[in-house]
Amino acid sequence: MSDASKTTNAKKVFIKTYGCQMNVYDSDRMTDALADHGFSPTQDMGEADLVLLNTCHIREKAAEKVYSELGRIRDFRNEREPGAKKMLIGVAGCVAQAEGEEIMARAPAVDLVFGPQSYHRLPELVARADRERVIDTDFPEEDKFAHLPAPKKEVTISRGLTAFLTVQEGCDKFCSFCVVPYTRGAEVSRPVAQVIAEARALADAGVREITLLGQNVNAYHGVDDKGRQIGLGELCYLLAEIEGLARIRYTTSHPRDMDDALIAAHRDLDKLMPYLHLPVQSGSDTILKAMNRRHTAAQYLEIIDRIKQARPDMALSGDFIVGFPGETDRDFADTLDMVKKVGYASAFSFKYSTRPGTPGAEMDNQVPEAVKAERLEALQAEITAHQTAFNAGCVGLTLPVLLEKKGRNPGQIAGRSPYLQPVHIEADESLIGQILPVEIVDRAKNSLVGTIVTSKVQAV
Ligand code: 5AD
Ligand code: SF4
């Protein structure tokens, strides 16, 4: 990069992000990669030289939503004043990866399409897109993590007290409903030294809590300086040594990869938060098998038992799909039973919808929409009952709360409990950034209300 490119800092990029936390992280890294080439971020599409949609493919009709958004952006571009500056339109993320060619054909206004494996080449792709339409959705052999710039300090600070850090990407599990193995490709883990360096940089910039990200984060197996592969548990021990970093979280996990080392880390490390998102998808062994989940309901419950032995106050979260092909009333009753047995603190639930190219889409025993809707409603009622009970159980406890930001009303600040619940507190905003003991005095639907017990900063 030449100094000249640094000083001509006139270009602006507008990024709209859809979907999961991994996409939020990726958008930040695209911003970082472009910053070295004279682009600064903007929230105003009107002043953008480059508009990027970072798309998600997991929800139904995701691609259709992208096409209609592209139509709006094209109209916006066409309706600008004559002589307005050039504006390139790019599509990134999983829809780009899955439907790159189709996007190029269906949306002639698009200048650039690239998948998650190409983010480190973004500046080069943008430069090419200035001359010709560009599509880059291959899965290259090179390590994209190795090429991404380190997070920019000034950008990192504006990310606040909490930050995401991708440690692993892709998935080799091939659950029969899921597009991720096709859009994000085979599983890759970042080397340990890179993860530690990024975590240190974040801590130095004032970040107090990091969430390690990966589609299958507990399958992490990064190589350390001695050439040894280490798992997520061992990585957490190393991260816990970083001064200033007070809290570590990770998401999303697969039950099969919940190994002893990770469970031991939950037992040993105060910094590793007692909250685990461990999707089970269904409580029926027949459906779990059809989903290719590679575990039974009993095995899942046995893992939960071991985790609770290591960390009795662990808050559990999960994902569920209702109406997977072939799901009977009886299978669904097993799912409700699973929710009751685990007593989730929170959980996400979805109606099954087909994803082209996945085995589930080819199955002929699809469940009618009305049945799916009915089951979803029943499941959500069950989950809500457990969530409410979990929150009610926190009233009267004193919990360490990371005070994160100003609250909705003046004189209020908002933070997070170790169990990821939002906590609203009447307190001065000068306390933001600290972790203080907070007595929980009440609860709302999805949050808690508390008062600070003492202004003494808790040792972490
Ligand atoms: N239909 C419904 N839900 C799905 N998910 C993934 N693919 C599908 C699909 N085809 C859900 C799973 C996953 C979460 C991120 O999205 O529950 O854990
Ligand atoms: Fe998709 Fe998760 Fe299954 Fe991988 S483990 S295929 S990301 S649902």
PDB file of C-alpha atoms in Angstrom, residues 177-410:
ATOM      1  CA  PHE A 177     -31.345 -29.642   6.350  1.00  0.00           C
ATOM      2  CA  CYS A 178     -28.405 -27.234   6.282  1.00  0.00           C
ATOM      3  CA  VAL A 179     -26.664 -25.229   3.547  1.00  0.00           C
ATOM      4  CA  VAL A 180     -23.632 -24.183   5.581  1.00  0.00           C
ATOM      5  CA  PRO A 181     -21.267 -26.975   4.428  1.00  0.00           C
ATOM      6  CA  TYR A 182     -22.035 -25.916   0.845  1.00  0.00           C
ATOM      7  CA  THR A 183     -21.802 -22.148   1.307  1.00  0.00           C
ATOM      8  CA  ARG A 184     -19.003 -21.893   3.872  1.00  0.00           C
ATOM      9  CA  GLY A 185     -17.122 -24.969   2.749  1.00  0.00           C
ATOM     10  CA  ALA A 186     -14.966 -27.409   4.673  1.00  0.00           C
ATOM     11  CA  GLU A 187     -13.971 -26.700   8.212  1.00  0.00           C
ATOM     12  CA  VAL A 188     -10.843 -24.598   8.802  1.00  0.00           C
ATOM     13  CA  SER A 189      -9.399 -23.346  12.092  1.00  0.00           C
ATOM     14  CA  ARG A 190      -7.210 -20.286  12.556  1.00  0.00           C
ATOM     15  CA  PRO A 191      -3.745 -20.880  13.990  1.00  0.00           C
ATOM     16  CA  VAL A 192      -3.543 -20.354  17.752  1.00  0.00           C
ATOM     17  CA  ALA A 193      -1.005 -17.496  17.583  1.00  0.00           C
ATOM     18  CA  GLN A 194      -3.272 -15.520  15.246  1.00  0.00           C
ATOM     19  CA  VAL A 195      -6.269 -15.902  17.547  1.00  0.00           C
ATOM     20  CA  ILE A 196      -4.275 -14.906  20.620  1.00  0.00           C
ATOM     21  CA  ALA A 197      -2.781 -11.888  18.830  1.00  0.00           C
ATOM     22  CA  GLU A 198      -6.201 -10.690  17.749  1.00  0.00           C
ATOM     23  CA  ALA A 199      -7.660 -11.224  21.217  1.00  0.00           C
ATOM     24  CA  ARG A 200      -4.757  -9.241  22.734  1.00  0.00           C
ATOM     25  CA  ALA A 201      -5.292  -6.396  20.268  1.00  0.00           C
ATOM     26  CA  LEU A 202      -8.972  -6.316  21.156  1.00  0.00           C
ATOM     27  CA  ALA A 203      -8.216  -6.316  24.895  1.00  0.00           C
ATOM     28  CA  ASP A 204      -5.674  -3.509  24.413  1.00  0.00           C
ATOM     29  CA  ALA A 205      -8.351  -1.520  22.618  1.00  0.00           C
ATOM     30  CA  GLY A 206     -10.653  -1.833  25.615  1.00  0.00           C
ATOM     31  CA  VAL A 207     -12.713  -4.878  24.723  1.00  0.00           C
ATOM     32  CA  ARG A 208     -13.689  -6.756  27.891  1.00  0.00           C
ATOM     33  CA  GLU A 209     -15.686  -9.632  26.447  1.00  0.00           C
ATOM     34  CA  ILE A 210     -14.982 -11.673  23.340  1.00  0.00           C
ATOM     35  CA  THR A 211     -17.250 -14.163  21.667  1.00  0.00           C
ATOM     36  CA  LEU A 212     -15.367 -16.754  19.678  1.00  0.00           C
ATOM     37  CA  LEU A 213     -17.226 -17.502  16.494  1.00  0.00           C
ATOM     38  CA  GLY A 214     -17.456 -20.484  14.222  1.00  0.00           C
ATOM     39  CA  GLN A 215     -20.198 -22.383  12.426  1.00  0.00           C
ATOM     40  CA  ASN A 216     -18.982 -25.332  14.417  1.00  0.00           C
ATOM     41  CA  VAL A 217     -16.834 -23.486  16.938  1.00  0.00           C
ATOM     42  CA  ASN A 218     -16.168 -26.379  19.295  1.00  0.00           C
ATOM     43  CA  ALA A 219     -14.704 -28.375  16.399  1.00  0.00           C
ATOM     44  CA  TYR A 220     -11.850 -25.828  16.549  1.00  0.00           C
ATOM     45  CA  HIS A 221      -8.449 -27.494  16.131  1.00  0.00           C
ATOM     46  CA  GLY A 222      -5.918 -24.719  15.533  1.00  0.00           C
ATOM     47  CA  VAL A 223      -2.211 -25.370  15.203  1.00  0.00           C
ATOM     48  CA  ASP A 224       0.061 -23.889  17.872  1.00  0.00           C
ATOM     49  CA  ASP A 225       3.692 -22.757  17.552  1.00  0.00           C
ATOM     50  CA  LYS A 226       4.941 -26.278  18.225  1.00  0.00           C
ATOM     51  CA  GLY A 227       2.835 -27.655  15.376  1.00  0.00           C
ATOM     52  CA  ARG A 228       0.399 -29.297  17.796  1.00  0.00           C
ATOM     53  CA  GLN A 229      -3.349 -29.121  17.208  1.00  0.00           C
ATOM     54  CA  ILE A 230      -5.273 -27.764  20.142  1.00  0.00           C
ATOM     55  CA  GLY A 231      -9.004 -27.757  20.747  1.00  0.00           C
ATOM     56  CA  LEU A 232     -11.364 -25.030  21.894  1.00  0.00           C
ATOM     57  CA  GLY A 233     -11.005 -25.965  25.581  1.00  0.00           C
ATOM     58  CA  GLU A 234      -7.252 -25.520  25.528  1.00  0.00           C
ATOM     59  CA  LEU A 235      -7.609 -22.300  23.527  1.00  0.00           C
ATOM     60  CA  CYS A 236      -9.876 -20.915  26.259  1.00  0.00           C
ATOM     61  CA  TYR A 237      -7.196 -21.533  28.912  1.00  0.00           C
ATOM     62  CA  LEU A 238      -4.725 -19.515  26.802  1.00  0.00           C
ATOM     63  CA  LEU A 239      -7.192 -16.689  26.179  1.00  0.00           C
ATOM     64  CA  ALA A 240      -8.046 -16.541  29.876  1.00  0.00           C
ATOM     65  CA  GLU A 241      -4.468 -15.446  30.565  1.00  0.00           C
ATOM     66  CA  ILE A 242      -4.902 -12.229  28.597  1.00  0.00           C
ATOM     67  CA  GLU A 243      -4.984  -9.311  30.972  1.00  0.00           C
ATOM     68  CA  GLY A 244      -7.944  -6.983  30.625  1.00  0.00           C
ATOM     69  CA  LEU A 245     -10.053  -9.583  28.908  1.00  0.00           C
ATOM     70  CA  ALA A 246     -12.697 -10.435  31.481  1.00  0.00           C
ATOM     71  CA  ARG A 247     -15.169 -12.679  29.699  1.00  0.00           C
ATOM     72  CA  ILE A 248     -15.018 -15.351  27.044  1.00  0.00           C
ATOM     73  CA  ARG A 249     -17.981 -16.823  25.173  1.00  0.00           C
ATOM     74  CA  TYR A 250     -18.262 -18.976  22.079  1.00  0.00           C
ATOM     75  CA  THR A 251     -20.926 -19.929  19.587  1.00  0.00           C
ATOM     76  CA  THR A 252     -22.193 -22.171  17.895  1.00  0.00           C
ATOM     77  CA  SER A 253     -21.426 -25.666  19.062  1.00  0.00           C
ATOM     78  CA  HIS A 254     -22.228 -29.196  17.959  1.00  0.00           C
ATOM     79  CA  PRO A 255     -22.982 -31.812  20.643  1.00  0.00           C
ATOM     80  CA  ARG A 256     -20.484 -34.251  19.111  1.00  0.00           C
ATOM     81  CA  ASP A 257     -17.615 -31.808  19.668  1.00  0.00           C
ATOM     82  CA  MET A 258     -18.363 -31.046  23.322  1.00  0.00           C
ATOM     83  CA  ASP A 259     -15.205 -32.781  24.550  1.00  0.00           C
ATOM     84  CA  ASP A 260     -13.768 -33.282  28.042  1.00  0.00           C
ATOM     85  CA  ALA A 261     -11.210 -30.475  27.684  1.00  0.00           C
ATOM     86  CA  LEU A 262     -13.914 -27.928  26.899  1.00  0.00           C
ATOM     87  CA  ILE A 263     -16.089 -29.148  29.753  1.00  0.00           C
ATOM     88  CA  ALA A 264     -13.066 -28.939  32.083  1.00  0.00           C
ATOM     89  CA  ALA A 265     -12.456 -25.367  30.921  1.00  0.00           C
ATOM     90  CA  HIS A 266     -15.971 -24.517  32.072  1.00  0.00           C
ATOM     91  CA  ARG A 267     -15.133 -26.025  35.452  1.00  0.00           C
ATOM     92  CA  ASP A 268     -11.795 -24.220  35.814  1.00  0.00           C
ATOM     93  CA  LEU A 269     -12.096 -20.820  34.168  1.00  0.00           C
ATOM     94  CA  ASP A 270     -14.086 -18.040  35.785  1.00  0.00           C
ATOM     95  CA  LYS A 271     -13.664 -16.014  32.625  1.00  0.00           C
ATOM     96  CA  LEU A 272     -15.460 -18.620  30.534  1.00  0.00           C
ATOM     97  CA  MET A 273     -19.088 -17.612  30.875  1.00  0.00           C
ATOM     98  CA  PRO A 274     -21.630 -20.194  32.061  1.00  0.00           C
ATOM     99  CA  TYR A 275     -23.763 -20.001  28.947  1.00  0.00           C
ATOM    100  CA  LEU A 276     -23.822 -22.617  26.229  1.00  0.00           C
ATOM    101  CA  HIS A 277     -25.638 -22.577  22.919  1.00  0.00           C
ATOM    102  CA  LEU A 278     -25.825 -26.251  22.027  1.00  0.00           C
ATOM    103  CA  PRO A 279     -28.393 -26.893  19.293  1.00  0.00           C
ATOM    104  CA  VAL A 280     -30.150 -30.262  19.364  1.00  0.00           C
ATOM    105  CA  GLN A 281     -32.720 -29.554  16.580  1.00  0.00           C
ATOM    106  CA  SER A 282     -35.079 -32.391  17.628  1.00  0.00           C
ATOM    107  CA  GLY A 283     -35.794 -34.651  20.589  1.00  0.00           C
ATOM    108  CA  SER A 284     -36.670 -37.669  18.441  1.00  0.00           C
ATOM    109  CA  ASP A 285     -34.037 -40.260  17.577  1.00  0.00           C
ATOM    110  CA  THR A 286     -35.770 -41.042  14.275  1.00  0.00           C
ATOM    111  CA  ILE A 287     -35.631 -37.398  13.224  1.00  0.00           C
ATOM    112  CA  LEU A 288     -32.107 -36.882  14.552  1.00  0.00           C
ATOM    113  CA  LYS A 289     -31.030 -39.774  12.363  1.00  0.00           C
ATOM    114  CA  ALA A 290     -32.853 -38.397   9.320  1.00  0.00           C
ATOM    115  CA  MET A 291     -31.212 -35.023  10.016  1.00  0.00           C
ATOM    116  CA  ASN A 292     -27.812 -36.754  10.067  1.00  0.00           C
ATOM    117  CA  ARG A 293     -27.048 -35.217  13.450  1.00  0.00           C
ATOM    118  CA  ARG A 294     -24.931 -38.211  14.473  1.00  0.00           C
ATOM    119  CA  HIS A 295     -26.153 -38.329  18.073  1.00  0.00           C
ATOM    120  CA  THR A 296     -29.244 -39.535  19.906  1.00  0.00           C
ATOM    121  CA  ALA A 297     -31.464 -37.661  22.348  1.00  0.00           C
ATOM    122  CA  ALA A 298     -30.004 -39.703  25.230  1.00  0.00           C
ATOM    123  CA  GLN A 299     -26.442 -38.853  24.205  1.00  0.00           C
ATOM    124  CA  TYR A 300     -27.321 -35.160  24.111  1.00  0.00           C
ATOM    125  CA  LEU A 301     -28.824 -35.348  27.602  1.00  0.00           C
ATOM    126  CA  GLU A 302     -25.775 -37.205  28.838  1.00  0.00           C
ATOM    127  CA  ILE A 303     -23.528 -34.365  27.535  1.00  0.00           C
ATOM    128  CA  ILE A 304     -25.737 -31.813  29.293  1.00  0.00           C
ATOM    129  CA  ASP A 305     -25.383 -33.827  32.516  1.00  0.00           C
ATOM    130  CA  ARG A 306     -21.602 -33.805  32.291  1.00  0.00           C
ATOM    131  CA  ILE A 307     -21.569 -30.060  31.626  1.00  0.00           C
ATOM    132  CA  LYS A 308     -23.816 -29.416  34.606  1.00  0.00           C
ATOM    133  CA  GLN A 309     -21.564 -31.471  36.829  1.00  0.00           C
ATOM    134  CA  ALA A 310     -18.639 -29.278  35.791  1.00  0.00           C
ATOM    135  CA  ARG A 311     -20.569 -26.021  36.008  1.00  0.00           C
ATOM    136  CA  PRO A 312     -23.877 -26.435  37.876  1.00  0.00           C
ATOM    137  CA  ASP A 313     -25.197 -22.971  37.023  1.00  0.00           C
ATOM    138  CA  MET A 314     -24.683 -23.385  33.263  1.00  0.00           C
ATOM    139  CA  ALA A 315     -27.446 -21.644  31.282  1.00  0.00           C
ATOM    140  CA  LEU A 316     -28.395 -23.660  28.230  1.00  0.00           C
ATOM    141  CA  SER A 317     -29.616 -22.491  24.910  1.00  0.00           C
ATOM    142  CA  GLY A 318     -30.387 -24.320  21.688  1.00  0.00           C
ATOM    143  CA  ASP A 319     -31.915 -24.398  18.239  1.00  0.00           C
ATOM    144  CA  PHE A 320     -34.908 -26.479  17.185  1.00  0.00           C
ATOM    145  CA  ILE A 321     -36.461 -27.290  13.851  1.00  0.00           C
ATOM    146  CA  VAL A 322     -40.101 -28.410  13.710  1.00  0.00           C
ATOM    147  CA  GLY A 323     -41.667 -30.189  10.756  1.00  0.00           C
ATOM    148  CA  PHE A 324     -38.566 -31.857   9.362  1.00  0.00           C
ATOM    149  CA  PRO A 325     -39.673 -34.374   6.672  1.00  0.00           C
ATOM    150  CA  GLY A 326     -41.311 -37.410   8.288  1.00  0.00           C
ATOM    151  CA  GLU A 327     -41.805 -35.777  11.719  1.00  0.00           C
ATOM    152  CA  THR A 328     -44.862 -37.340  13.391  1.00  0.00           C
ATOM    153  CA  ASP A 329     -46.865 -36.082  16.386  1.00  0.00           C
ATOM    154  CA  ARG A 330     -44.931 -38.559  18.441  1.00  0.00           C
ATOM    155  CA  ASP A 331     -41.561 -37.257  17.241  1.00  0.00           C
ATOM    156  CA  PHE A 332     -42.682 -33.753  18.039  1.00  0.00           C
ATOM    157  CA  ALA A 333     -43.782 -34.838  21.533  1.00  0.00           C
ATOM    158  CA  ASP A 334     -40.190 -36.056  22.038  1.00  0.00           C
ATOM    159  CA  THR A 335     -38.961 -32.559  21.134  1.00  0.00           C
ATOM    160  CA  LEU A 336     -41.248 -30.981  23.746  1.00  0.00           C
ATOM    161  CA  ASP A 337     -39.995 -33.554  26.197  1.00  0.00           C
ATOM    162  CA  MET A 338     -36.394 -32.565  25.450  1.00  0.00           C
ATOM    163  CA  VAL A 339     -37.197 -28.925  26.211  1.00  0.00           C
ATOM    164  CA  LYS A 340     -38.727 -29.956  29.536  1.00  0.00           C
ATOM    165  CA  LYS A 341     -35.773 -32.153  30.493  1.00  0.00           C
ATOM    166  CA  VAL A 342     -33.083 -29.588  29.662  1.00  0.00           C
ATOM    167  CA  GLY A 343     -34.963 -26.529  30.970  1.00  0.00           C
ATOM    168  CA  TYR A 344     -33.443 -24.102  28.489  1.00  0.00           C
ATOM    169  CA  ALA A 345     -32.683 -20.522  29.552  1.00  0.00           C
ATOM    170  CA  SER A 346     -33.457 -19.522  25.965  1.00  0.00           C
ATOM    171  CA  ALA A 347     -33.799 -21.243  22.610  1.00  0.00           C
ATOM    172  CA  PHE A 348     -34.444 -20.497  18.956  1.00  0.00           C
ATOM    173  CA  SER A 349     -37.004 -22.466  16.996  1.00  0.00           C
ATOM    174  CA  PHE A 350     -37.746 -22.610  13.296  1.00  0.00           C
ATOM    175  CA  LYS A 351     -40.154 -24.262  10.887  1.00  0.00           C
ATOM    176  CA  TYR A 352     -38.260 -26.538   8.570  1.00  0.00           C
ATOM    177  CA  SER A 353     -37.935 -25.121   5.079  1.00  0.00           C
ATOM    178  CA  THR A 354     -36.176 -26.753   2.181  1.00  0.00           C
ATOM    179  CA  ARG A 355     -32.790 -25.556   0.990  1.00  0.00           C
ATOM    180  CA  PRO A 356     -32.040 -26.496  -2.598  1.00  0.00           C
ATOM    181  CA  GLY A 357     -29.097 -28.863  -2.847  1.00  0.00           C
ATOM    182  CA  THR A 358     -29.495 -30.340   0.654  1.00  0.00           C
ATOM    183  CA  PRO A 359     -30.672 -33.952   1.180  1.00  0.00           C
ATOM    184  CA  GLY A 360     -33.721 -32.717   3.144  1.00  0.00           C
ATOM    185  CA  ALA A 361     -35.038 -30.975   0.050  1.00  0.00           C
ATOM    186  CA  GLU A 362     -35.213 -34.330  -1.775  1.00  0.00           C
ATOM    187  CA  MET A 363     -37.171 -36.126   0.947  1.00  0.00           C
ATOM    188  CA  ASP A 364     -40.720 -36.919  -0.110  1.00  0.00           C
ATOM    189  CA  ASN A 365     -42.459 -36.975   3.291  1.00  0.00           C
ATOM    190  CA  GLN A 366     -42.600 -33.186   3.766  1.00  0.00           C
ATOM    191  CA  VAL A 367     -44.816 -31.937   6.601  1.00  0.00           C
ATOM    192  CA  PRO A 368     -47.750 -29.608   5.744  1.00  0.00           C
ATOM    193  CA  GLU A 369     -47.245 -25.911   6.587  1.00  0.00           C
ATOM    194  CA  ALA A 370     -50.246 -25.795   8.920  1.00  0.00           C
ATOM    195  CA  VAL A 371     -48.827 -28.643  11.011  1.00  0.00           C
ATOM    196  CA  LYS A 372     -45.449 -26.930  11.185  1.00  0.00           C
ATOM    197  CA  ALA A 373     -47.077 -23.679  12.305  1.00  0.00           C
ATOM    198  CA  GLU A 374     -49.051 -25.437  15.030  1.00  0.00           C
ATOM    199  CA  ARG A 375     -45.974 -27.267  16.312  1.00  0.00           C
ATOM    200  CA  LEU A 376     -43.870 -24.111  16.268  1.00  0.00           C
ATOM    201  CA  GLU A 377     -46.428 -22.318  18.395  1.00  0.00           C
ATOM    202  CA  ALA A 378     -46.553 -25.162  20.933  1.00  0.00           C
ATOM    203  CA  LEU A 379     -42.758 -25.384  21.061  1.00  0.00           C
ATOM    204  CA  GLN A 380     -42.315 -21.660  21.520  1.00  0.00           C
ATOM    205  CA  ALA A 381     -44.831 -21.641  24.369  1.00  0.00           C
ATOM    206  CA  GLU A 382     -42.851 -24.395  26.096  1.00  0.00           C
ATOM    207  CA  ILE A 383     -39.535 -22.590  25.551  1.00  0.00           C
ATOM    208  CA  THR A 384     -40.973 -19.294  26.826  1.00  0.00           C
ATOM    209  CA  ALA A 385     -42.220 -20.988  29.985  1.00  0.00           C
ATOM    210  CA  HIS A 386     -38.713 -22.259  30.719  1.00  0.00           C
ATOM    211  CA  GLN A 387     -37.081 -18.940  29.866  1.00  0.00           C
ATOM    212  CA  THR A 388     -39.485 -17.146  32.205  1.00  0.00           C
ATOM    213  CA  ALA A 389     -38.750 -19.638  34.972  1.00  0.00           C
ATOM    214  CA  PHE A 390     -35.006 -19.235  34.437  1.00  0.00           C
ATOM    215  CA  ASN A 391     -35.236 -15.446  34.651  1.00  0.00           C
ATOM    216  CA  ALA A 392     -37.489 -15.650  37.720  1.00  0.00           C
ATOM    217  CA  GLY A 393     -34.877 -17.874  39.373  1.00  0.00           C
ATOM    218  CA  CYS A 394     -32.342 -15.057  39.045  1.00  0.00           C
ATOM    219  CA  VAL A 395     -34.388 -12.601  41.139  1.00  0.00           C
ATOM    220  CA  GLY A 396     -32.720 -12.247  44.521  1.00  0.00           C
ATOM    221  CA  LEU A 397     -29.277 -13.315  43.235  1.00  0.00           C
ATOM    222  CA  THR A 398     -26.286 -11.000  43.015  1.00  0.00           C
ATOM    223  CA  LEU A 399     -24.632 -11.427  39.631  1.00  0.00           C
ATOM    224  CA  PRO A 400     -21.514  -9.839  38.125  1.00  0.00           C
ATOM    225  CA  VAL A 401     -22.780  -7.627  35.310  1.00  0.00           C
ATOM    226  CA  LEU A 402     -20.695  -6.136  32.517  1.00  0.00           C
ATOM    227  CA  LEU A 403     -22.010  -2.589  32.262  1.00  0.00           C
ATOM    228  CA  GLU A 404     -22.085  -2.050  28.531  1.00  0.00           C
ATOM    229  CA  LYS A 405     -24.007   1.027  27.474  1.00  0.00           C
ATOM    230  CA  LYS A 406     -26.500   3.740  28.249  1.00  0.00           C
ATOM    231  CA  GLY A 407     -30.023   2.481  28.872  1.00  0.00           C
ATOM    232  CA  ARG A 408     -33.172   3.523  27.098  1.00  0.00           C
ATOM    233  CA  ASN A 409     -34.089   6.148  29.709  1.00  0.00           C
ATOM    234  CA  PRO A 410     -31.846   8.836  31.208  1.00  0.00           C
TER     235      PRO A 410
END
